[in-house]
Coordinates of C-alpha atoms and ligand atoms in Angstrom, one line a residue:
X1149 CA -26.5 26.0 4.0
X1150 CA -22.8 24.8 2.8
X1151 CA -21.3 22.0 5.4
X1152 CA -17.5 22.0 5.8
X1153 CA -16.1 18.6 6.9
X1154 CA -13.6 18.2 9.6
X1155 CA -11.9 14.5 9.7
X1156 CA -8.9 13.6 11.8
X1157 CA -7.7 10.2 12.2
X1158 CA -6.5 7.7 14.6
X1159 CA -4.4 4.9 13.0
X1160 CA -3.0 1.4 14.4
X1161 CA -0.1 -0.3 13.2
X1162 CA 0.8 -3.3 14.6
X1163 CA 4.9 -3.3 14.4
X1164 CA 7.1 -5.8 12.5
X1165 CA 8.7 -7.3 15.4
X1166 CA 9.6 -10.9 16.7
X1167 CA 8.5 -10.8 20.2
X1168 CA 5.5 -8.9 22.1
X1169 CA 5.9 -5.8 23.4
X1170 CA 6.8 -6.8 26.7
X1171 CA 7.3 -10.5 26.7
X1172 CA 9.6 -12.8 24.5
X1173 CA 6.5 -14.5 23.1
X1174 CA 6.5 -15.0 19.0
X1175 CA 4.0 -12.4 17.2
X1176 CA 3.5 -14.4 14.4
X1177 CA 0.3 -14.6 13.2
X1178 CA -3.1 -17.5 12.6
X1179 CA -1.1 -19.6 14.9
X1180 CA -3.1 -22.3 17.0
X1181 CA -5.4 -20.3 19.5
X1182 CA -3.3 -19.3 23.0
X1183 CA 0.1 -21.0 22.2
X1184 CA 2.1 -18.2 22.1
X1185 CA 1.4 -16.9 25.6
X1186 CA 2.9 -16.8 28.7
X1187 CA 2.5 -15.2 32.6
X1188 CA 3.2 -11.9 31.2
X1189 CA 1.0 -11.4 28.6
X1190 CA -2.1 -13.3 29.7
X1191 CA -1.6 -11.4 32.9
X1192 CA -0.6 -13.1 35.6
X1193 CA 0.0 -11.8 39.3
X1194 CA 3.6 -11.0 40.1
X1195 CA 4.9 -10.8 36.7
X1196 CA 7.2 -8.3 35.6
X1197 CA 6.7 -6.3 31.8
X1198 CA 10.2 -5.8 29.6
X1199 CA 10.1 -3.5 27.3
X1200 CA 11.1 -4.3 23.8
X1201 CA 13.8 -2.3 22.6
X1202 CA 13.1 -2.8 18.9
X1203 CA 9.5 -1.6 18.9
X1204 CA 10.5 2.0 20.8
X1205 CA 13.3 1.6 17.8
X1206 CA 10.7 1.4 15.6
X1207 CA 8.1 4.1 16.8
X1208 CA 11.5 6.3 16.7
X1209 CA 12.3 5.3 13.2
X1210 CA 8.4 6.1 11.9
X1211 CA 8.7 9.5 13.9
X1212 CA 11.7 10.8 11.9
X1213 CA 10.2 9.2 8.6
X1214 CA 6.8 11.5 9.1
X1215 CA 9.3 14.9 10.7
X1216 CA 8.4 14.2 14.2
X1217 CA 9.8 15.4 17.2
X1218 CA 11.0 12.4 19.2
X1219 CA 10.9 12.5 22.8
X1220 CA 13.8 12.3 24.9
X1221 CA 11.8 11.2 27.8
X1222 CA 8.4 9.2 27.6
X1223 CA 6.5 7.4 29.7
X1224 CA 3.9 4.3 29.4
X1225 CA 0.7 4.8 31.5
X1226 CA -2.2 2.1 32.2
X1227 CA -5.5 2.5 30.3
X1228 CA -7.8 0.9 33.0
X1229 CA -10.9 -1.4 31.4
X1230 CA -12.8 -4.5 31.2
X1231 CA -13.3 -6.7 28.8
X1232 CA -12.4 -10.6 28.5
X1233 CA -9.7 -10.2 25.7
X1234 CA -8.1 -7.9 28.2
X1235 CA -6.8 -10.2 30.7
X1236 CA -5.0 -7.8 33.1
X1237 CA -8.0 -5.3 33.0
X1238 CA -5.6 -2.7 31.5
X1239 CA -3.9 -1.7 28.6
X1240 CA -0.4 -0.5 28.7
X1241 CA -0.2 2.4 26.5
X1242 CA 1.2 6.1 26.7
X1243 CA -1.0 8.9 27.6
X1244 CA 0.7 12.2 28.9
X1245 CA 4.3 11.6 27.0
X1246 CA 4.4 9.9 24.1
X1247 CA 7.4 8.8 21.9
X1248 CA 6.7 11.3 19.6
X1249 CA 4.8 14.6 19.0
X1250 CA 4.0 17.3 16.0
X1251 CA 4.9 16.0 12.6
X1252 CA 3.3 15.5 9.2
X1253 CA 2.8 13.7 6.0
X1254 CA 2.3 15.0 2.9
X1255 CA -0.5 14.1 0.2
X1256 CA -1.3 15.1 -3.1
X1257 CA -5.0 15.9 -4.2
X1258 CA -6.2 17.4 -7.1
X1259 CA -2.8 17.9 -8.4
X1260 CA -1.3 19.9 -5.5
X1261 CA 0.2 18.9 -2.1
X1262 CA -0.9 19.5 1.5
X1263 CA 0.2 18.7 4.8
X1264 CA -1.8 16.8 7.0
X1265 CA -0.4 17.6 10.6
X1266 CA 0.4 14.8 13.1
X1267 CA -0.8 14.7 17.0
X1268 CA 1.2 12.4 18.1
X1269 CA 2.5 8.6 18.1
X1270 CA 2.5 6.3 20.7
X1271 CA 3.6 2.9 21.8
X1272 CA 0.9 0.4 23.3
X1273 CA 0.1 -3.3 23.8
X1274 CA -2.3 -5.2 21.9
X1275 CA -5.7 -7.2 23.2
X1276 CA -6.7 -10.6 22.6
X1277 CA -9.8 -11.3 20.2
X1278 CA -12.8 -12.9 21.3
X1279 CA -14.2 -15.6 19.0
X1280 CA -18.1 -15.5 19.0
X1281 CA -18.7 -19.2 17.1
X1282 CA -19.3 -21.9 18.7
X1283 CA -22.7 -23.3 18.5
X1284 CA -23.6 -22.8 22.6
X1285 CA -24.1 -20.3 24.8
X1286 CA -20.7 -19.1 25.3
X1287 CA -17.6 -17.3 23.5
X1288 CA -13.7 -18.1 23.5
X1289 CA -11.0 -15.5 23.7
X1290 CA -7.3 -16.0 21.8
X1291 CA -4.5 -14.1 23.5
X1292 CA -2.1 -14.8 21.0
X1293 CA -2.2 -11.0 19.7
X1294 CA -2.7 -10.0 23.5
X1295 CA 0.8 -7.8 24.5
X1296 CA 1.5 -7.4 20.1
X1297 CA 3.6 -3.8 19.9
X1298 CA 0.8 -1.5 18.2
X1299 CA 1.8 2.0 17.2
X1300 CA -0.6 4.7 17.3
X1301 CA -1.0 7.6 15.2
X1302 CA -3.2 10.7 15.3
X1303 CA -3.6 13.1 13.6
X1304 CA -4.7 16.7 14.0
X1305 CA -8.3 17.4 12.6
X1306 CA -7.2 18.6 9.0
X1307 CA -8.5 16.3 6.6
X1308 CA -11.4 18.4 4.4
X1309 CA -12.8 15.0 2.5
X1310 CA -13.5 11.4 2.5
X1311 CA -10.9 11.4 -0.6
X1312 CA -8.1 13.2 1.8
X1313 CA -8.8 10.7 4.4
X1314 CA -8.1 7.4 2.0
X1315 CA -5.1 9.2 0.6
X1316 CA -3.6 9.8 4.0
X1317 CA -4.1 6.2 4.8
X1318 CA -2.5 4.8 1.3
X1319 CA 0.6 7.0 2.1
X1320 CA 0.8 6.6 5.3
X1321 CA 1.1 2.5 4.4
X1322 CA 3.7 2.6 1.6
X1323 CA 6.0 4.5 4.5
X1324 CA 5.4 2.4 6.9
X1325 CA 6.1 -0.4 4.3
X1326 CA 9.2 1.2 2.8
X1327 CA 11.0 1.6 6.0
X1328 CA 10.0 -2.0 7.2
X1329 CA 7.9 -1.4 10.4
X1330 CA 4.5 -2.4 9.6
X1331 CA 3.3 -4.8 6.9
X1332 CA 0.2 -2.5 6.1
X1333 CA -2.2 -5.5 6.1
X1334 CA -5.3 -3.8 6.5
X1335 CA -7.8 -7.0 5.8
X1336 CA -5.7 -9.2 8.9
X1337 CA -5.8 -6.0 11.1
X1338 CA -2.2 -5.0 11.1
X1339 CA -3.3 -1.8 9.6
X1340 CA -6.7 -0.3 11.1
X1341 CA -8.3 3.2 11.3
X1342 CA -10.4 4.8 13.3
X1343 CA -12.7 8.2 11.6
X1344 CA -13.2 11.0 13.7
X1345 CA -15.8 13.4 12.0
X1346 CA -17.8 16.4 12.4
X1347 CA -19.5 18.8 10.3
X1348 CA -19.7 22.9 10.4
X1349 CA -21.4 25.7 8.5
X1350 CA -19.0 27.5 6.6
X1351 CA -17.6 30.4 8.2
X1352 CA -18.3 28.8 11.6
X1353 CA -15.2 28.8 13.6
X1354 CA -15.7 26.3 16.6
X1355 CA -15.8 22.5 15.1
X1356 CA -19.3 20.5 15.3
X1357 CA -19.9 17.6 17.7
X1358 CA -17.8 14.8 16.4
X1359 CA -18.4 11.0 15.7
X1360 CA -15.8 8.4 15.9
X1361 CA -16.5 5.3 13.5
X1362 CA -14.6 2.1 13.6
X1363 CA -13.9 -0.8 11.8
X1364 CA -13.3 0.7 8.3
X1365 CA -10.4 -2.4 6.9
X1366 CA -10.0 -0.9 3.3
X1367 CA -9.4 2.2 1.5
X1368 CA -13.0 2.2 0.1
X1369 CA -14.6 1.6 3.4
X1370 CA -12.6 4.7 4.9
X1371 CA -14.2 6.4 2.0
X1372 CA -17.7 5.4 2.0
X1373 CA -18.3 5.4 5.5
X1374 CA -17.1 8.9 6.0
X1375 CA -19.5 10.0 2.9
X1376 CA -22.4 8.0 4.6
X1377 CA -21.3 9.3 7.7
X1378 CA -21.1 13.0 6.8
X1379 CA -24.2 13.0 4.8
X1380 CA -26.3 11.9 7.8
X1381 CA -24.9 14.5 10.4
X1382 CA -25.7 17.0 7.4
X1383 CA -29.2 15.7 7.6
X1384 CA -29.7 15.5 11.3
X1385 CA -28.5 19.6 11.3
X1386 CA -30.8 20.2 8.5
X1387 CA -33.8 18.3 10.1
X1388 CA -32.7 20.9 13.0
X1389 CA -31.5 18.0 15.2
X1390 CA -28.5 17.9 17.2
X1391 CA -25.2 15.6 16.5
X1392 CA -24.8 13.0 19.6
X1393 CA -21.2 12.5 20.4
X1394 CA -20.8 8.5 19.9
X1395 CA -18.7 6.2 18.8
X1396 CA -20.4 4.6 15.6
X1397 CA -19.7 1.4 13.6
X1398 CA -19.6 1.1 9.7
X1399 CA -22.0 -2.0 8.5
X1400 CA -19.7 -2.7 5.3
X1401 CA -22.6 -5.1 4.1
X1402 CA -25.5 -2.3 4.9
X1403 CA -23.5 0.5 3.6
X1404 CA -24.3 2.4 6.9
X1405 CA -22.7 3.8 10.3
X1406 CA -24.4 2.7 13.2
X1407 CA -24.6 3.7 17.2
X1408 CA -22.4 1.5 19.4
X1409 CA -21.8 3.6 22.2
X1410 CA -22.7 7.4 23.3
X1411 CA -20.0 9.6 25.3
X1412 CA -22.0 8.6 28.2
X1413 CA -21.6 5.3 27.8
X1414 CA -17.8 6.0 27.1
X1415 CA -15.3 4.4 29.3
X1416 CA -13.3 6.4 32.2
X1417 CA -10.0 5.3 31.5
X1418 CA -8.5 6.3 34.6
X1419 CA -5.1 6.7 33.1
X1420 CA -1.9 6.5 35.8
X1421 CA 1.8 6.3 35.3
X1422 CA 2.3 2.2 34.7
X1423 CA 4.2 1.6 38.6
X1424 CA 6.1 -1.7 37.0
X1425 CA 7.9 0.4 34.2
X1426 CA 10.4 3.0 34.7
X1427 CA 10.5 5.9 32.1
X1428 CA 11.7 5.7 28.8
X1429 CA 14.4 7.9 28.5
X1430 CA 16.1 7.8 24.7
X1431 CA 19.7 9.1 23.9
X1432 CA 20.1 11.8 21.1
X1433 CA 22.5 9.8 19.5
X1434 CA 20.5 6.6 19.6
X1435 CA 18.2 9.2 17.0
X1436 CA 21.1 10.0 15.2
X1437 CA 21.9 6.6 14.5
X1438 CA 18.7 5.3 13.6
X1439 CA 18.3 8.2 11.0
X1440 CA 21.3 8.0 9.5
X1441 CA 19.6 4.2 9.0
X1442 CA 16.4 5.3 7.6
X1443 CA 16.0 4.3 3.9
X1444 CA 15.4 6.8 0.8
X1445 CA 11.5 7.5 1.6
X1446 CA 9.1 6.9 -1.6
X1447 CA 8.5 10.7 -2.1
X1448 CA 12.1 11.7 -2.3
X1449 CA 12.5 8.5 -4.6
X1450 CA 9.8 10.0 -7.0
X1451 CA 11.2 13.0 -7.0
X1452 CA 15.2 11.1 -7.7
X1453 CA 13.5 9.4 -10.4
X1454 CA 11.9 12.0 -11.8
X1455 CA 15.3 13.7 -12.3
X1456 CA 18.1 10.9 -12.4
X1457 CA 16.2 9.0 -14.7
X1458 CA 14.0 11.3 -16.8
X1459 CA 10.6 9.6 -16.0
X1460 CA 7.3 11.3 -16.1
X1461 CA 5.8 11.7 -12.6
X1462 CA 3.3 9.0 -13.5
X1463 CA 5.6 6.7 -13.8
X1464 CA 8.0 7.6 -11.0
X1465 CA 4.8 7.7 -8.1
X1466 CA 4.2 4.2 -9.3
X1467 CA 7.3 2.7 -9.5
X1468 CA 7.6 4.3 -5.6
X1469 CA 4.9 2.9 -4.4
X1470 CA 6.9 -0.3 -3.0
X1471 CA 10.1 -0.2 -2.2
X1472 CA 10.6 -3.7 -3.4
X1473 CA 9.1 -2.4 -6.8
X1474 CA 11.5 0.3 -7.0
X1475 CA 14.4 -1.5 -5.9
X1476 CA 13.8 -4.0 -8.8
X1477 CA 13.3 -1.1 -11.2
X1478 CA 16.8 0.3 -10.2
X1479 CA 18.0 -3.0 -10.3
X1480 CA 17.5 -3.3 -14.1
X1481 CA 18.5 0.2 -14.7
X1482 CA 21.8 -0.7 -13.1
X1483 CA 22.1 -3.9 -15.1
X1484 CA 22.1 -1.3 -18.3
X1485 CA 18.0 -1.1 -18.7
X1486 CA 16.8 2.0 -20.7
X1487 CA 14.8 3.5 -17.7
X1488 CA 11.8 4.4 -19.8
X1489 CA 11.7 1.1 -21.6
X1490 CA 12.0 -0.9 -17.9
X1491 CA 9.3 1.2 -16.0
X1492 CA 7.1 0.6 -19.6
X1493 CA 7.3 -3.3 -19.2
X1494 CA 7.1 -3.1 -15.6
X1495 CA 3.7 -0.5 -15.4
X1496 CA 2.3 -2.9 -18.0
X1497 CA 3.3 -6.8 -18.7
X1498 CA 5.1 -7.5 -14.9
X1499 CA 1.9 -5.7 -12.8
X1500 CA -0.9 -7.2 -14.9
X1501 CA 0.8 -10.6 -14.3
X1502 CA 1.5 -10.2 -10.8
X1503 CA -2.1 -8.4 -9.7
X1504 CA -3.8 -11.5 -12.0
X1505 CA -2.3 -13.7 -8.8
X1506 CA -2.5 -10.5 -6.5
X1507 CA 1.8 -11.2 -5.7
X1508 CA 4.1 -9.2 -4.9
X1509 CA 6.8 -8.3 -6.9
X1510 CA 9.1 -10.3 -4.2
X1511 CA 7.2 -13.5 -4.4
X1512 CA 8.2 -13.9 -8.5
X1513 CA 10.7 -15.5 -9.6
X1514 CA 11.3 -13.1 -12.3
X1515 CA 14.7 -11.0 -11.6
X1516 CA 15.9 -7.6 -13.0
X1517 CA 19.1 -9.9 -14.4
X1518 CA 16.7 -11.8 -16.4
X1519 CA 14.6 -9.2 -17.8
X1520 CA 17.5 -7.1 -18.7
X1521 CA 18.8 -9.7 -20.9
X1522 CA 15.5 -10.4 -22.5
X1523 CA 16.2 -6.2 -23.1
X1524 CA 19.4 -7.6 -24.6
X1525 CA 17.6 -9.8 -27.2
X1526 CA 15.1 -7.1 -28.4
X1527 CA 18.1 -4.8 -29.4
X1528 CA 20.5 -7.3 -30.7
X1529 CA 17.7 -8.1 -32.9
X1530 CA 17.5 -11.7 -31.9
X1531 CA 13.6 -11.8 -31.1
X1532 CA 11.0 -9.4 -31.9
X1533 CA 9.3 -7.2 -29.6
X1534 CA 5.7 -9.3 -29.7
X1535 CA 7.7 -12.2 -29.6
X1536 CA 9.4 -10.5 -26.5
X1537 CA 5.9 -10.5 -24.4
X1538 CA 5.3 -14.4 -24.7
X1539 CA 9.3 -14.7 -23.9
X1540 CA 8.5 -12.3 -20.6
X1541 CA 5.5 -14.2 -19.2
X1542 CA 7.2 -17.5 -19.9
X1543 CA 9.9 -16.0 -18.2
X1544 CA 7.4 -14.9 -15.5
X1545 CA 6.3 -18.1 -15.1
X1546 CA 9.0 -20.2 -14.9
X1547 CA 11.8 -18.0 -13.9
X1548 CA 13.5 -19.5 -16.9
X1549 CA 16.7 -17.4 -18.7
X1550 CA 15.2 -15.5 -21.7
X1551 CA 17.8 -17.4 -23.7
X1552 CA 17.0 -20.8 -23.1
X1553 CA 13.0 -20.2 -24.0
X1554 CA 14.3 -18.5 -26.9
X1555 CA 16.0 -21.7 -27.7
X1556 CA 13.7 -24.2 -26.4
X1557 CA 10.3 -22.7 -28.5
X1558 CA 12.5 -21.3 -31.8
X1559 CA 11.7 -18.5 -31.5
X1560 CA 14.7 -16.5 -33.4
X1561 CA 13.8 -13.8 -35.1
X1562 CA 13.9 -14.2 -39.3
X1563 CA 16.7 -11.5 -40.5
X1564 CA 17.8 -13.4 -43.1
X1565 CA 16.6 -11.2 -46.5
X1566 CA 16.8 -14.5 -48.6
X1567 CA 13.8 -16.1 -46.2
X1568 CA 12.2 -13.3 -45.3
X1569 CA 12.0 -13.0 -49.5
X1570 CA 10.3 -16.5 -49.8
X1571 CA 7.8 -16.0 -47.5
X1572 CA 6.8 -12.5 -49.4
X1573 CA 6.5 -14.3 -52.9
X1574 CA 4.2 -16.7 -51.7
X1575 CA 1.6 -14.5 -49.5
X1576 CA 1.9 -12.1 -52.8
X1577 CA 1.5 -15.0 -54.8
X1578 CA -1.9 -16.6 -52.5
X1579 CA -3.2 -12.4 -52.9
X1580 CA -3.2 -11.5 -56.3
X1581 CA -6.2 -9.4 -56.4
X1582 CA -5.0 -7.4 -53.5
X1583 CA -1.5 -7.0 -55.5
X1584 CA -3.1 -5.3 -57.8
X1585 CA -5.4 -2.7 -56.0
X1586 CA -2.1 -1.9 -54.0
X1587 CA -0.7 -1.3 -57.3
X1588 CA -3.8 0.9 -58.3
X1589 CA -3.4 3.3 -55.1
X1590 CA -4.6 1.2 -52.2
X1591 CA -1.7 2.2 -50.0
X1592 CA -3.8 1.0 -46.8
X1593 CA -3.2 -2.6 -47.9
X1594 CA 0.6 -2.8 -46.8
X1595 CA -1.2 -3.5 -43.1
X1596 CA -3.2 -6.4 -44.7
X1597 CA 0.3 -7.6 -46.6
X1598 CA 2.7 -7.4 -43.4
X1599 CA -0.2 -9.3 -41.4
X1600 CA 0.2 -12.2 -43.8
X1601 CA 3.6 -12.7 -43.2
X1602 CA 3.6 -12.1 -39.6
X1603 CA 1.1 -14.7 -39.5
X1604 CA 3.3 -17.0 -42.0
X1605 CA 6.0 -16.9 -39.9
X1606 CA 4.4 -17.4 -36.7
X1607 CA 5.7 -13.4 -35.7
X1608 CA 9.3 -14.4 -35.9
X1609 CA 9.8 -12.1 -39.0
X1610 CA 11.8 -8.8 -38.8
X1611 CA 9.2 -6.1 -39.2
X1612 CA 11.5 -3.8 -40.5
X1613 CA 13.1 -5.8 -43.1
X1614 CA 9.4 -7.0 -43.8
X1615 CA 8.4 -3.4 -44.6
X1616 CA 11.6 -2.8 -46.9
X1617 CA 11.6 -6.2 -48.8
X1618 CA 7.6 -5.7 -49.3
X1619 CA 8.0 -2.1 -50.2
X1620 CA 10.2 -2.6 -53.1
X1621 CA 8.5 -6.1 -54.3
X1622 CA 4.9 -4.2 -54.8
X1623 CA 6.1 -1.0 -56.3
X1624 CA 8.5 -2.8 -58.7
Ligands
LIG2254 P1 -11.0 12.6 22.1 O1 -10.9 13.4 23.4 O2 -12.4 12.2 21.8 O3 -10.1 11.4 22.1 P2 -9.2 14.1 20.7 O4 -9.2 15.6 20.8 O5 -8.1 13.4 21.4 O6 -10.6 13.6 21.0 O7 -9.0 13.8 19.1 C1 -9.1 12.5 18.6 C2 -9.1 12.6 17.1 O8 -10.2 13.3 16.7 C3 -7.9 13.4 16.5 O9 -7.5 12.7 15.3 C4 -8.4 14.8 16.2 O10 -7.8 15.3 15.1 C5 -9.9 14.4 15.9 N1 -10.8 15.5 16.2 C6 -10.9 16.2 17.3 N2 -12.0 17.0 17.3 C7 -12.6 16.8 16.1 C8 -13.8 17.3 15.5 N3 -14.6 18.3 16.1 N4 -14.1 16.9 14.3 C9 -13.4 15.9 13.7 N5 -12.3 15.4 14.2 C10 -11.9 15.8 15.4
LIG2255 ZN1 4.0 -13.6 26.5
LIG2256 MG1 -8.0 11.6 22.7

């Protein structure tokens, strides 16, 4: 029997903001344990929650960046549970009204695009983290993350494949990178997932009991635990056994899913309107505003570069795939960069050198102004373009001016016919039984000849007036 696969996910981004969610502590994180706490967020009696304007801002600004609707009146709601890195013994959260419903995001597999449709996103608080490692019998809890802004978003169940699911996640992150609300961090947490999956015989219309796995913190996790996971409720159906709904973890170092806890065991959130809150209500023009904000999102700047500069698709998806990336690109278009030539060296010298020392493009002190005038050099004919590369990672390196290495390391390009001449005579001279096979129809032997000189002059020698100068000596 054929299995389809039914995946929908539930996604938490921890917003770019200052200040917690509902206190004025710092959110900056792998600070000392429990100094940036206070009455509110380590839950004390009596104390009052404020909600933080920018993190609703920012919910609002990553519902109109994924075609949400945005609610004009939510509400927050308290999640009721115990655990120690949950101080207060609830969670405040949304449950019946979110900030924003319906929505999408687009993905491309297998050469065509599909919608993947949105549930919903929310607005919630973060939990501490318990620290199981001390050598006794005992465990400490950090509360600086306790009361962090954390956006949730859910999908509906329309995801068909382990490879759908990773590609959902990667494009969800370069939006929510591009328009600044969540640094996409998925190894310190900032960006986490949780799988929902369930498997079906073809042609079956209800959906199969579901699993929920957790703790997937990289593309290729999302991907292999959803393949282990599917593959074993294919087997427990095939075996004529019965999927238990469960919330499983993935063992990265095992390779495998395993049982944490079954619906039973699930926990009765007894959900109620949080009392110390008072509805959220947001202004239409309060939207309008933050749209007319929103930056160029990366597939409407593919599709712009596609057509405003002539670049193939390839290219263009790349060069989108950071905002900072293609804001230097455009950078050193606008400084008079051929577009082509610029995405070229970027796609190839700038990312090998910056995922060598796994940077971002920010972090170098390489700019567009510099790389356009090493540009310059090529087509004034000043250096050659092999002599260009060592010029670009020197640049790289140092942050140097192109002109100044140039200088500094003689590297000047050889135009001058008269030396260029010299250097010919003498590699013909050192090569006379070569000479002569040329001269008897070895054509193939130019390579060989050009090499020579290249070599001679250390590659500072025109090629092209190489090529003429040699041409003429060795049929003449
Ligand atoms: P729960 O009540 O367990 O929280 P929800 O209906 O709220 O379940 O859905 C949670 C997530 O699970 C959503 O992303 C949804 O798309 C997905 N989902 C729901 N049912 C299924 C299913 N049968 N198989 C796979 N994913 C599902
Ligand atoms: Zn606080
Ligand atoms: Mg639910």
């Amino acid at each position: 029997m054929q299995y389809e696969v039914i995946i929908g996910l539930e996604i938490h981004a921890q917003l770019l903001t200052d200040s917690k969610m509902f206190c004025g502590c710092s959110t900056v994180f792998g600070s000392e344990p429990n100094t940036q706490t206070c009455p509110v967020c380590i839950g004390m009696p009596g104390v009052l929650p404020v909600i933080n304007k920018k993190a609703i801002k920012y919910v609002i600004k990553t519902g109109l960046a994924v075609n949400c609707e945005i609610s004009s009146y939510s509400r927050f709601a308290r999640k009721n549970y115990f655990y120690p890195d949950l101080p207060k013994g609830y969670q405040i959260s949304q449950y019946e009204l979110p900030l924003c419903e319906g929505g999408y995001v687009e993905i491309t597999v297998n050469g065509s695009t599909k919608k993947i449709g949105l549930t919903r996103i929310h607005l919630e608080e973060d939990a501490g983290k318990n620290i199981h490692e001390g050598a006794g019998n005992y465990s400490l809890v950090d509360l600086n993350r306790a009361g962090v802004p954390l956006m949730e978003i859910v999908t509906e169940p329309d995801i068909r494949t382990p490879e759908e699911a990773s590609k959902f996640m990667k494009k969800l992150r370069v939006i929510l990178r591009h328009i600044d609300v969540c640094d996409g961090n998925m190894e310190q947490g900032s960006l986490r997932c949780d799988a929902n999956v369930s498997v079906r015989p073809y042609g079956q219309k209800e959906f199969g009991v579901k699993t929920e796995i957790k703790n997937m913190n990289s593309f290729k996790f999302i991907e292999k635990a959803l393949d282990y996971e599917i593959r074993r409720q294919i087997k427990v159906l095939k075996d004529r056994g019965k999927i238990i709904q469960e919330t499983r973890l993935w063992d990265s170092t095992k390779g495998i899913t395993e049982s944490m806890r079954s619906k039973e065991e699930a926990h009765d959130y007894r959900y109620f309107p949080e009392p110390d809150l008072v509805p959220v209500e947001v202004d239409g023009s309060w939207i309008a505003e933050i749209k007319a904000q929103l930056v160029e999102l990366p597939d409407s700047r593919q599709q712009r570069f596609i057509k405003q500069y002539g670049l193939p698709e390839y290219d263009a998806d790349l060069l989108t795939s950071e905002r900072a990336v293609a804001e230097w690109f455009e950078g050193a278009v606008k400084l008079g960069g051929d577009p082509k030539t610029v995405s070229n060296w970027m796609m190839g010298e700038l990312m090998r050198l910056l995922n060598e020392e796994n940077k971002q493009i920010e972090e170098c002190g390489l700019k567009p102004v510099q790389f356009v005038g090493l540009l310059k050099l090529i087509d004034k004919g000043t250096i050659s373009g092999k002599i260009a590369k060592a010029v670009f990672e020197e640049m790289y390196k140092t942050g140097k001016n192109p002109d100044t290495i140039v200088k500094e390391k003689g590297l000047i390009q050889i135009t001058d016919e008269a030396d260029i001449e010299k250097v010919i005579n003498e590699v013909l001279e050192k090569n006379p039984k070569e000479v002569e096979r040329f001269r008897a129809g070895e054509e193939k032997l130019m390579g060989f000849f050009v090499g020579q000189i290249m070599k001679a002059t250390k590659g500072k020698a025109n090629p092209k007036i190489v090529n003429e100068l040699l041409k003429k000596k060795l049929l003449t």
